CSV table of C-alpha atoms and ligand atoms in Angstrom, one decimal:
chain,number,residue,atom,x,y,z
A,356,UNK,CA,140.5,146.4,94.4
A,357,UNK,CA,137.7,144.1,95.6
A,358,UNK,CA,139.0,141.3,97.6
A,359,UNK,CA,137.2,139.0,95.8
A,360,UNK,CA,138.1,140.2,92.5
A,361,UNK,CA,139.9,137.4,90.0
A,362,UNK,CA,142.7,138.1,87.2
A,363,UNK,CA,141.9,136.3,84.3
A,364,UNK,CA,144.5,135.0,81.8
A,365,UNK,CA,144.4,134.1,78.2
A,366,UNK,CA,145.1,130.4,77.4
A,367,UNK,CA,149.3,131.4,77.0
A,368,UNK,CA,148.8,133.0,80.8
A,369,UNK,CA,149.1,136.6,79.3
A,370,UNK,CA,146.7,138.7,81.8
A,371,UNK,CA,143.4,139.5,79.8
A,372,UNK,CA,141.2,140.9,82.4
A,373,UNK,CA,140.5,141.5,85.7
A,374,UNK,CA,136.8,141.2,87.0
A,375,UNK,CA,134.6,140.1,89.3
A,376,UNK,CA,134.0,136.1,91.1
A,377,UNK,CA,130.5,135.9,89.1
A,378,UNK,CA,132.2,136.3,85.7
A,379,UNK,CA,135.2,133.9,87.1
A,380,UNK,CA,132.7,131.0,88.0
A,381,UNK,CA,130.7,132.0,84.9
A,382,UNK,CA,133.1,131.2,82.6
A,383,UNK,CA,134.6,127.7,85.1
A,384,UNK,CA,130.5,126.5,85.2
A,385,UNK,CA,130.8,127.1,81.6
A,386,UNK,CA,134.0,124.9,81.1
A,387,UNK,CA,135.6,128.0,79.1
A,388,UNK,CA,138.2,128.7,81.9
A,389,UNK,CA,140.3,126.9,84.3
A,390,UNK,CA,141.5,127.6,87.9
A,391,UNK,CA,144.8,128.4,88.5
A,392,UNK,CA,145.2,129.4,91.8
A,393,UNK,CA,142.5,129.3,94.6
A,394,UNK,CA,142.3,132.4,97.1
A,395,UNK,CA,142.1,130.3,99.9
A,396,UNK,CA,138.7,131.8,100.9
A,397,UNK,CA,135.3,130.7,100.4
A,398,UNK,CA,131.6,132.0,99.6
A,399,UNK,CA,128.5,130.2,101.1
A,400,UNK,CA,126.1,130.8,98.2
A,401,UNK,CA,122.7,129.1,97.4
A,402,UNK,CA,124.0,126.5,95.4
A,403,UNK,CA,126.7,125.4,98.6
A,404,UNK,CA,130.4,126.6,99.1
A,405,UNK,CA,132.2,128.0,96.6
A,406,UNK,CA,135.6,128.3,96.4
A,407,UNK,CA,136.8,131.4,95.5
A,408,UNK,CA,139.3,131.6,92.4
A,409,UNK,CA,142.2,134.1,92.6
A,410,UNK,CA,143.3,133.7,89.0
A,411,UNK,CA,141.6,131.6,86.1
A,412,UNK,CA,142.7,131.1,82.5
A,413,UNK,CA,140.9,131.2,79.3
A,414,UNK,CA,141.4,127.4,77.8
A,415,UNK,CA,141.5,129.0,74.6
A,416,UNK,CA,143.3,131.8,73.1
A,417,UNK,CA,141.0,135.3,73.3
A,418,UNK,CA,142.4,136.9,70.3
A,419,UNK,CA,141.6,140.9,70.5
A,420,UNK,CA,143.1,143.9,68.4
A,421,UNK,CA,145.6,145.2,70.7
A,422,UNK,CA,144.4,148.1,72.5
A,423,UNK,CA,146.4,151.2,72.2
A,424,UNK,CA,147.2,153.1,76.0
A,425,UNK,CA,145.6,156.4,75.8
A,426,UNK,CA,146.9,159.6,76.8
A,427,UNK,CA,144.9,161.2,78.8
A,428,UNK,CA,144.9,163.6,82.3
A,429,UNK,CA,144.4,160.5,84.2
A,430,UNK,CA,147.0,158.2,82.5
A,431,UNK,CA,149.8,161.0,82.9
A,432,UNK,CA,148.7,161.2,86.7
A,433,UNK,CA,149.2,157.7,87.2
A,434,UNK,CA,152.5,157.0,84.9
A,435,UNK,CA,153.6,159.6,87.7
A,436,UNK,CA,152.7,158.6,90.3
A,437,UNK,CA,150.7,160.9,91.3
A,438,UNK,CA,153.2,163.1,92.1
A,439,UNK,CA,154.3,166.4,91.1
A,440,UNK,CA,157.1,165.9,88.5
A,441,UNK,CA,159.0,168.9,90.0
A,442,UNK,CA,158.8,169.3,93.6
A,443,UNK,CA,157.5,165.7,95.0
A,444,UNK,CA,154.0,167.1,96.3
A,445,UNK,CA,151.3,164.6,96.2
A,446,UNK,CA,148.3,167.7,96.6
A,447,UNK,CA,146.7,170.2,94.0
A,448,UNK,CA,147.7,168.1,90.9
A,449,UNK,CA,147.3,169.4,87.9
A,450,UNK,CA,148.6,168.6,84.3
A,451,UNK,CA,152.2,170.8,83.2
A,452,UNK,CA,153.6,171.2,79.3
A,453,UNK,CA,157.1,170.8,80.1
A,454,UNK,CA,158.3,173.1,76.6
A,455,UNK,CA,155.0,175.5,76.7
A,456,UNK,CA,152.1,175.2,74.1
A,457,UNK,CA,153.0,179.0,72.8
A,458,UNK,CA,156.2,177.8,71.8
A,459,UNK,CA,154.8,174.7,70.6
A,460,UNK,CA,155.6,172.5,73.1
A,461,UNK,CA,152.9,169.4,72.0
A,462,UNK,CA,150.7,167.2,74.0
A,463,UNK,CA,152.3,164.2,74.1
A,464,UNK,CA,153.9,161.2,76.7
A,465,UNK,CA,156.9,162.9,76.2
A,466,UNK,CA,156.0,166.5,77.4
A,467,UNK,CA,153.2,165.9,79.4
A,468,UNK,CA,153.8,165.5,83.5
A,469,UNK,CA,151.8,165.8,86.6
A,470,UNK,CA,152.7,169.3,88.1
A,471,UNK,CA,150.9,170.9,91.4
A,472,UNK,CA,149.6,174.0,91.5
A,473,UNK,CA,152.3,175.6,93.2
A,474,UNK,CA,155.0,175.0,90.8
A,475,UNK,CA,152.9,175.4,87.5
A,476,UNK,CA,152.1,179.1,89.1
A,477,UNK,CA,156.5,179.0,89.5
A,478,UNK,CA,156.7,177.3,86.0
A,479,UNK,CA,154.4,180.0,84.6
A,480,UNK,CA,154.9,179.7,80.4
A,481,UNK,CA,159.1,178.9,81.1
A,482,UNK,CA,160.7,175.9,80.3
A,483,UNK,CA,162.2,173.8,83.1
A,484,UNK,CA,165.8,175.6,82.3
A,485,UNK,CA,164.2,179.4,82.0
A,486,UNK,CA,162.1,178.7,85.5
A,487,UNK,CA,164.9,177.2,87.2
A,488,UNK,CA,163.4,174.0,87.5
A,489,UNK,CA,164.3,170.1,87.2
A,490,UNK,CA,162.6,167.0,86.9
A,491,UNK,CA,162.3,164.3,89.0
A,492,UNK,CA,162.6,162.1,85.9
A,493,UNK,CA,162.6,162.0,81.8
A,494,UNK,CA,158.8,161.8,80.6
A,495,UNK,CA,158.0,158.5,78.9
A,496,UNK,CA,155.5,156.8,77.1
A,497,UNK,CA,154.7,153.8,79.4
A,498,UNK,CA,154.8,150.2,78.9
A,499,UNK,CA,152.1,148.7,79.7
A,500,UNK,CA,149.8,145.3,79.9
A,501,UNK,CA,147.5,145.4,76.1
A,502,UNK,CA,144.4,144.1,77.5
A,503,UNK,CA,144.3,145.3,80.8
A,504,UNK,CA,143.6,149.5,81.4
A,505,UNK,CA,146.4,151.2,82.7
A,506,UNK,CA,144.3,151.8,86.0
A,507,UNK,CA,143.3,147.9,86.2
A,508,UNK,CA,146.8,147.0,85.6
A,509,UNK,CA,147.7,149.5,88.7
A,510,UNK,CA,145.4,148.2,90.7
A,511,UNK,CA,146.4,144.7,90.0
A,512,UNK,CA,150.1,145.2,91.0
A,513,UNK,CA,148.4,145.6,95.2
A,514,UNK,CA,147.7,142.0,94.5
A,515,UNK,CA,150.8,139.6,95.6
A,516,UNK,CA,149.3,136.4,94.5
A,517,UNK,CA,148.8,137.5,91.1
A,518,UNK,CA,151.9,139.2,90.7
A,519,UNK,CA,153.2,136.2,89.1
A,520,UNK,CA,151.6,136.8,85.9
A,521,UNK,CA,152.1,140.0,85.9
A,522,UNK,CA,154.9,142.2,83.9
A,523,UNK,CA,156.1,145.2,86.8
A,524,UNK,CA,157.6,147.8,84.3
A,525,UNK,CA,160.2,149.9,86.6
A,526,UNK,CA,157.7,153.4,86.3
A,527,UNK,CA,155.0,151.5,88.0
A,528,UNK,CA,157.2,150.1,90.8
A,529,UNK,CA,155.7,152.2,93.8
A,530,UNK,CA,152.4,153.3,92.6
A,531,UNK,CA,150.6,149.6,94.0
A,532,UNK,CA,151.0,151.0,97.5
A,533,UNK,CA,149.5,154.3,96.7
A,534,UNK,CA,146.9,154.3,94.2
A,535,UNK,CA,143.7,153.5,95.7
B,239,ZN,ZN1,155.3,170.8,92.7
């Protein structure tokens, strides 16, 4: 994540967003947000220092629908850590049906995990218990933060002065010093 990047809060100091300083002093020049923490750094621009804002806050309520988390190959990936859900490898990832689609295992949080190569080839179209195989851990859907992307909310957790505002859900606890 950009060093310079800001989290942005809604006016209760749920996150809403994380983007980048010229949205952030957008919205301060603008008088729609407020700073709530600096970064400590600065930016010479044309206009004279800046100081750079680590988190700013809506002064109103952004109301949104709620966004729903999608399932997809790259949410399951990173709900795992990107790490086979059998054997612990971190190379060759690829995505497993624990209960098999032929015998209508379905695509879903619950049966979906990131699998390498290796033991899908092992895993073949077995269950765990026919291939002689555990998992690491029960397949979940994952919390999650509404507005923010399940990626933007990853990257956010390698940021220690915004962690603060931040919910850490246990599944999540170890990916900040992974994910790049
Ligand atoms: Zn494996």
């Amino acid at each position: 994540m950009a060093k310079h990047d800001v989290l942005l809060l809604n006016a209760n100091y749920e996150p809403l967003n994380v983007c980048n300083i010229r949205r952030a002093v957008g919205l301060l020049l603008m008088g729609k947000a407020e700073v709530v923490t600096e970064s400590g750094r600065s930016l010479n621009t044309s206009g004279g220092e800046l100081l750079v804002p680590s988190i700013v806050r809506m002064r109103y309520q952004v109301r949104r629908p709620i966004p729903q988390l999608r399932l997809s190959r790259h949410s399951i990936l990173a709900r795992d850590n990107y790490t086979c859900q059998y054997c612990g490898s971190t190379k060759d990832l690829t995505i497993d049906h624990v209960i098999p689609r032929w015998v209508g295992g379905p695509g879903t949080w619950e049966n979906l995990v990131t699998c390498c190569r290796k033991c899908n080839l092992k895993k073949g179209d077995k269950t765990p218990q026919q291939a002689g195989m555990k998992l690491r851990k029960v397949p979940k859907r994952p919390h999650y933060v509404p507005y923010l992307s399940l990626p933007k909310y990853l990257r956010a957790l390698e940021r220690e002065d915004w962690s603060e505002f931040l919910p850490q859900f246990s599944e999540f606890r170890q990916i900040g010093q992974t994910v790049s």
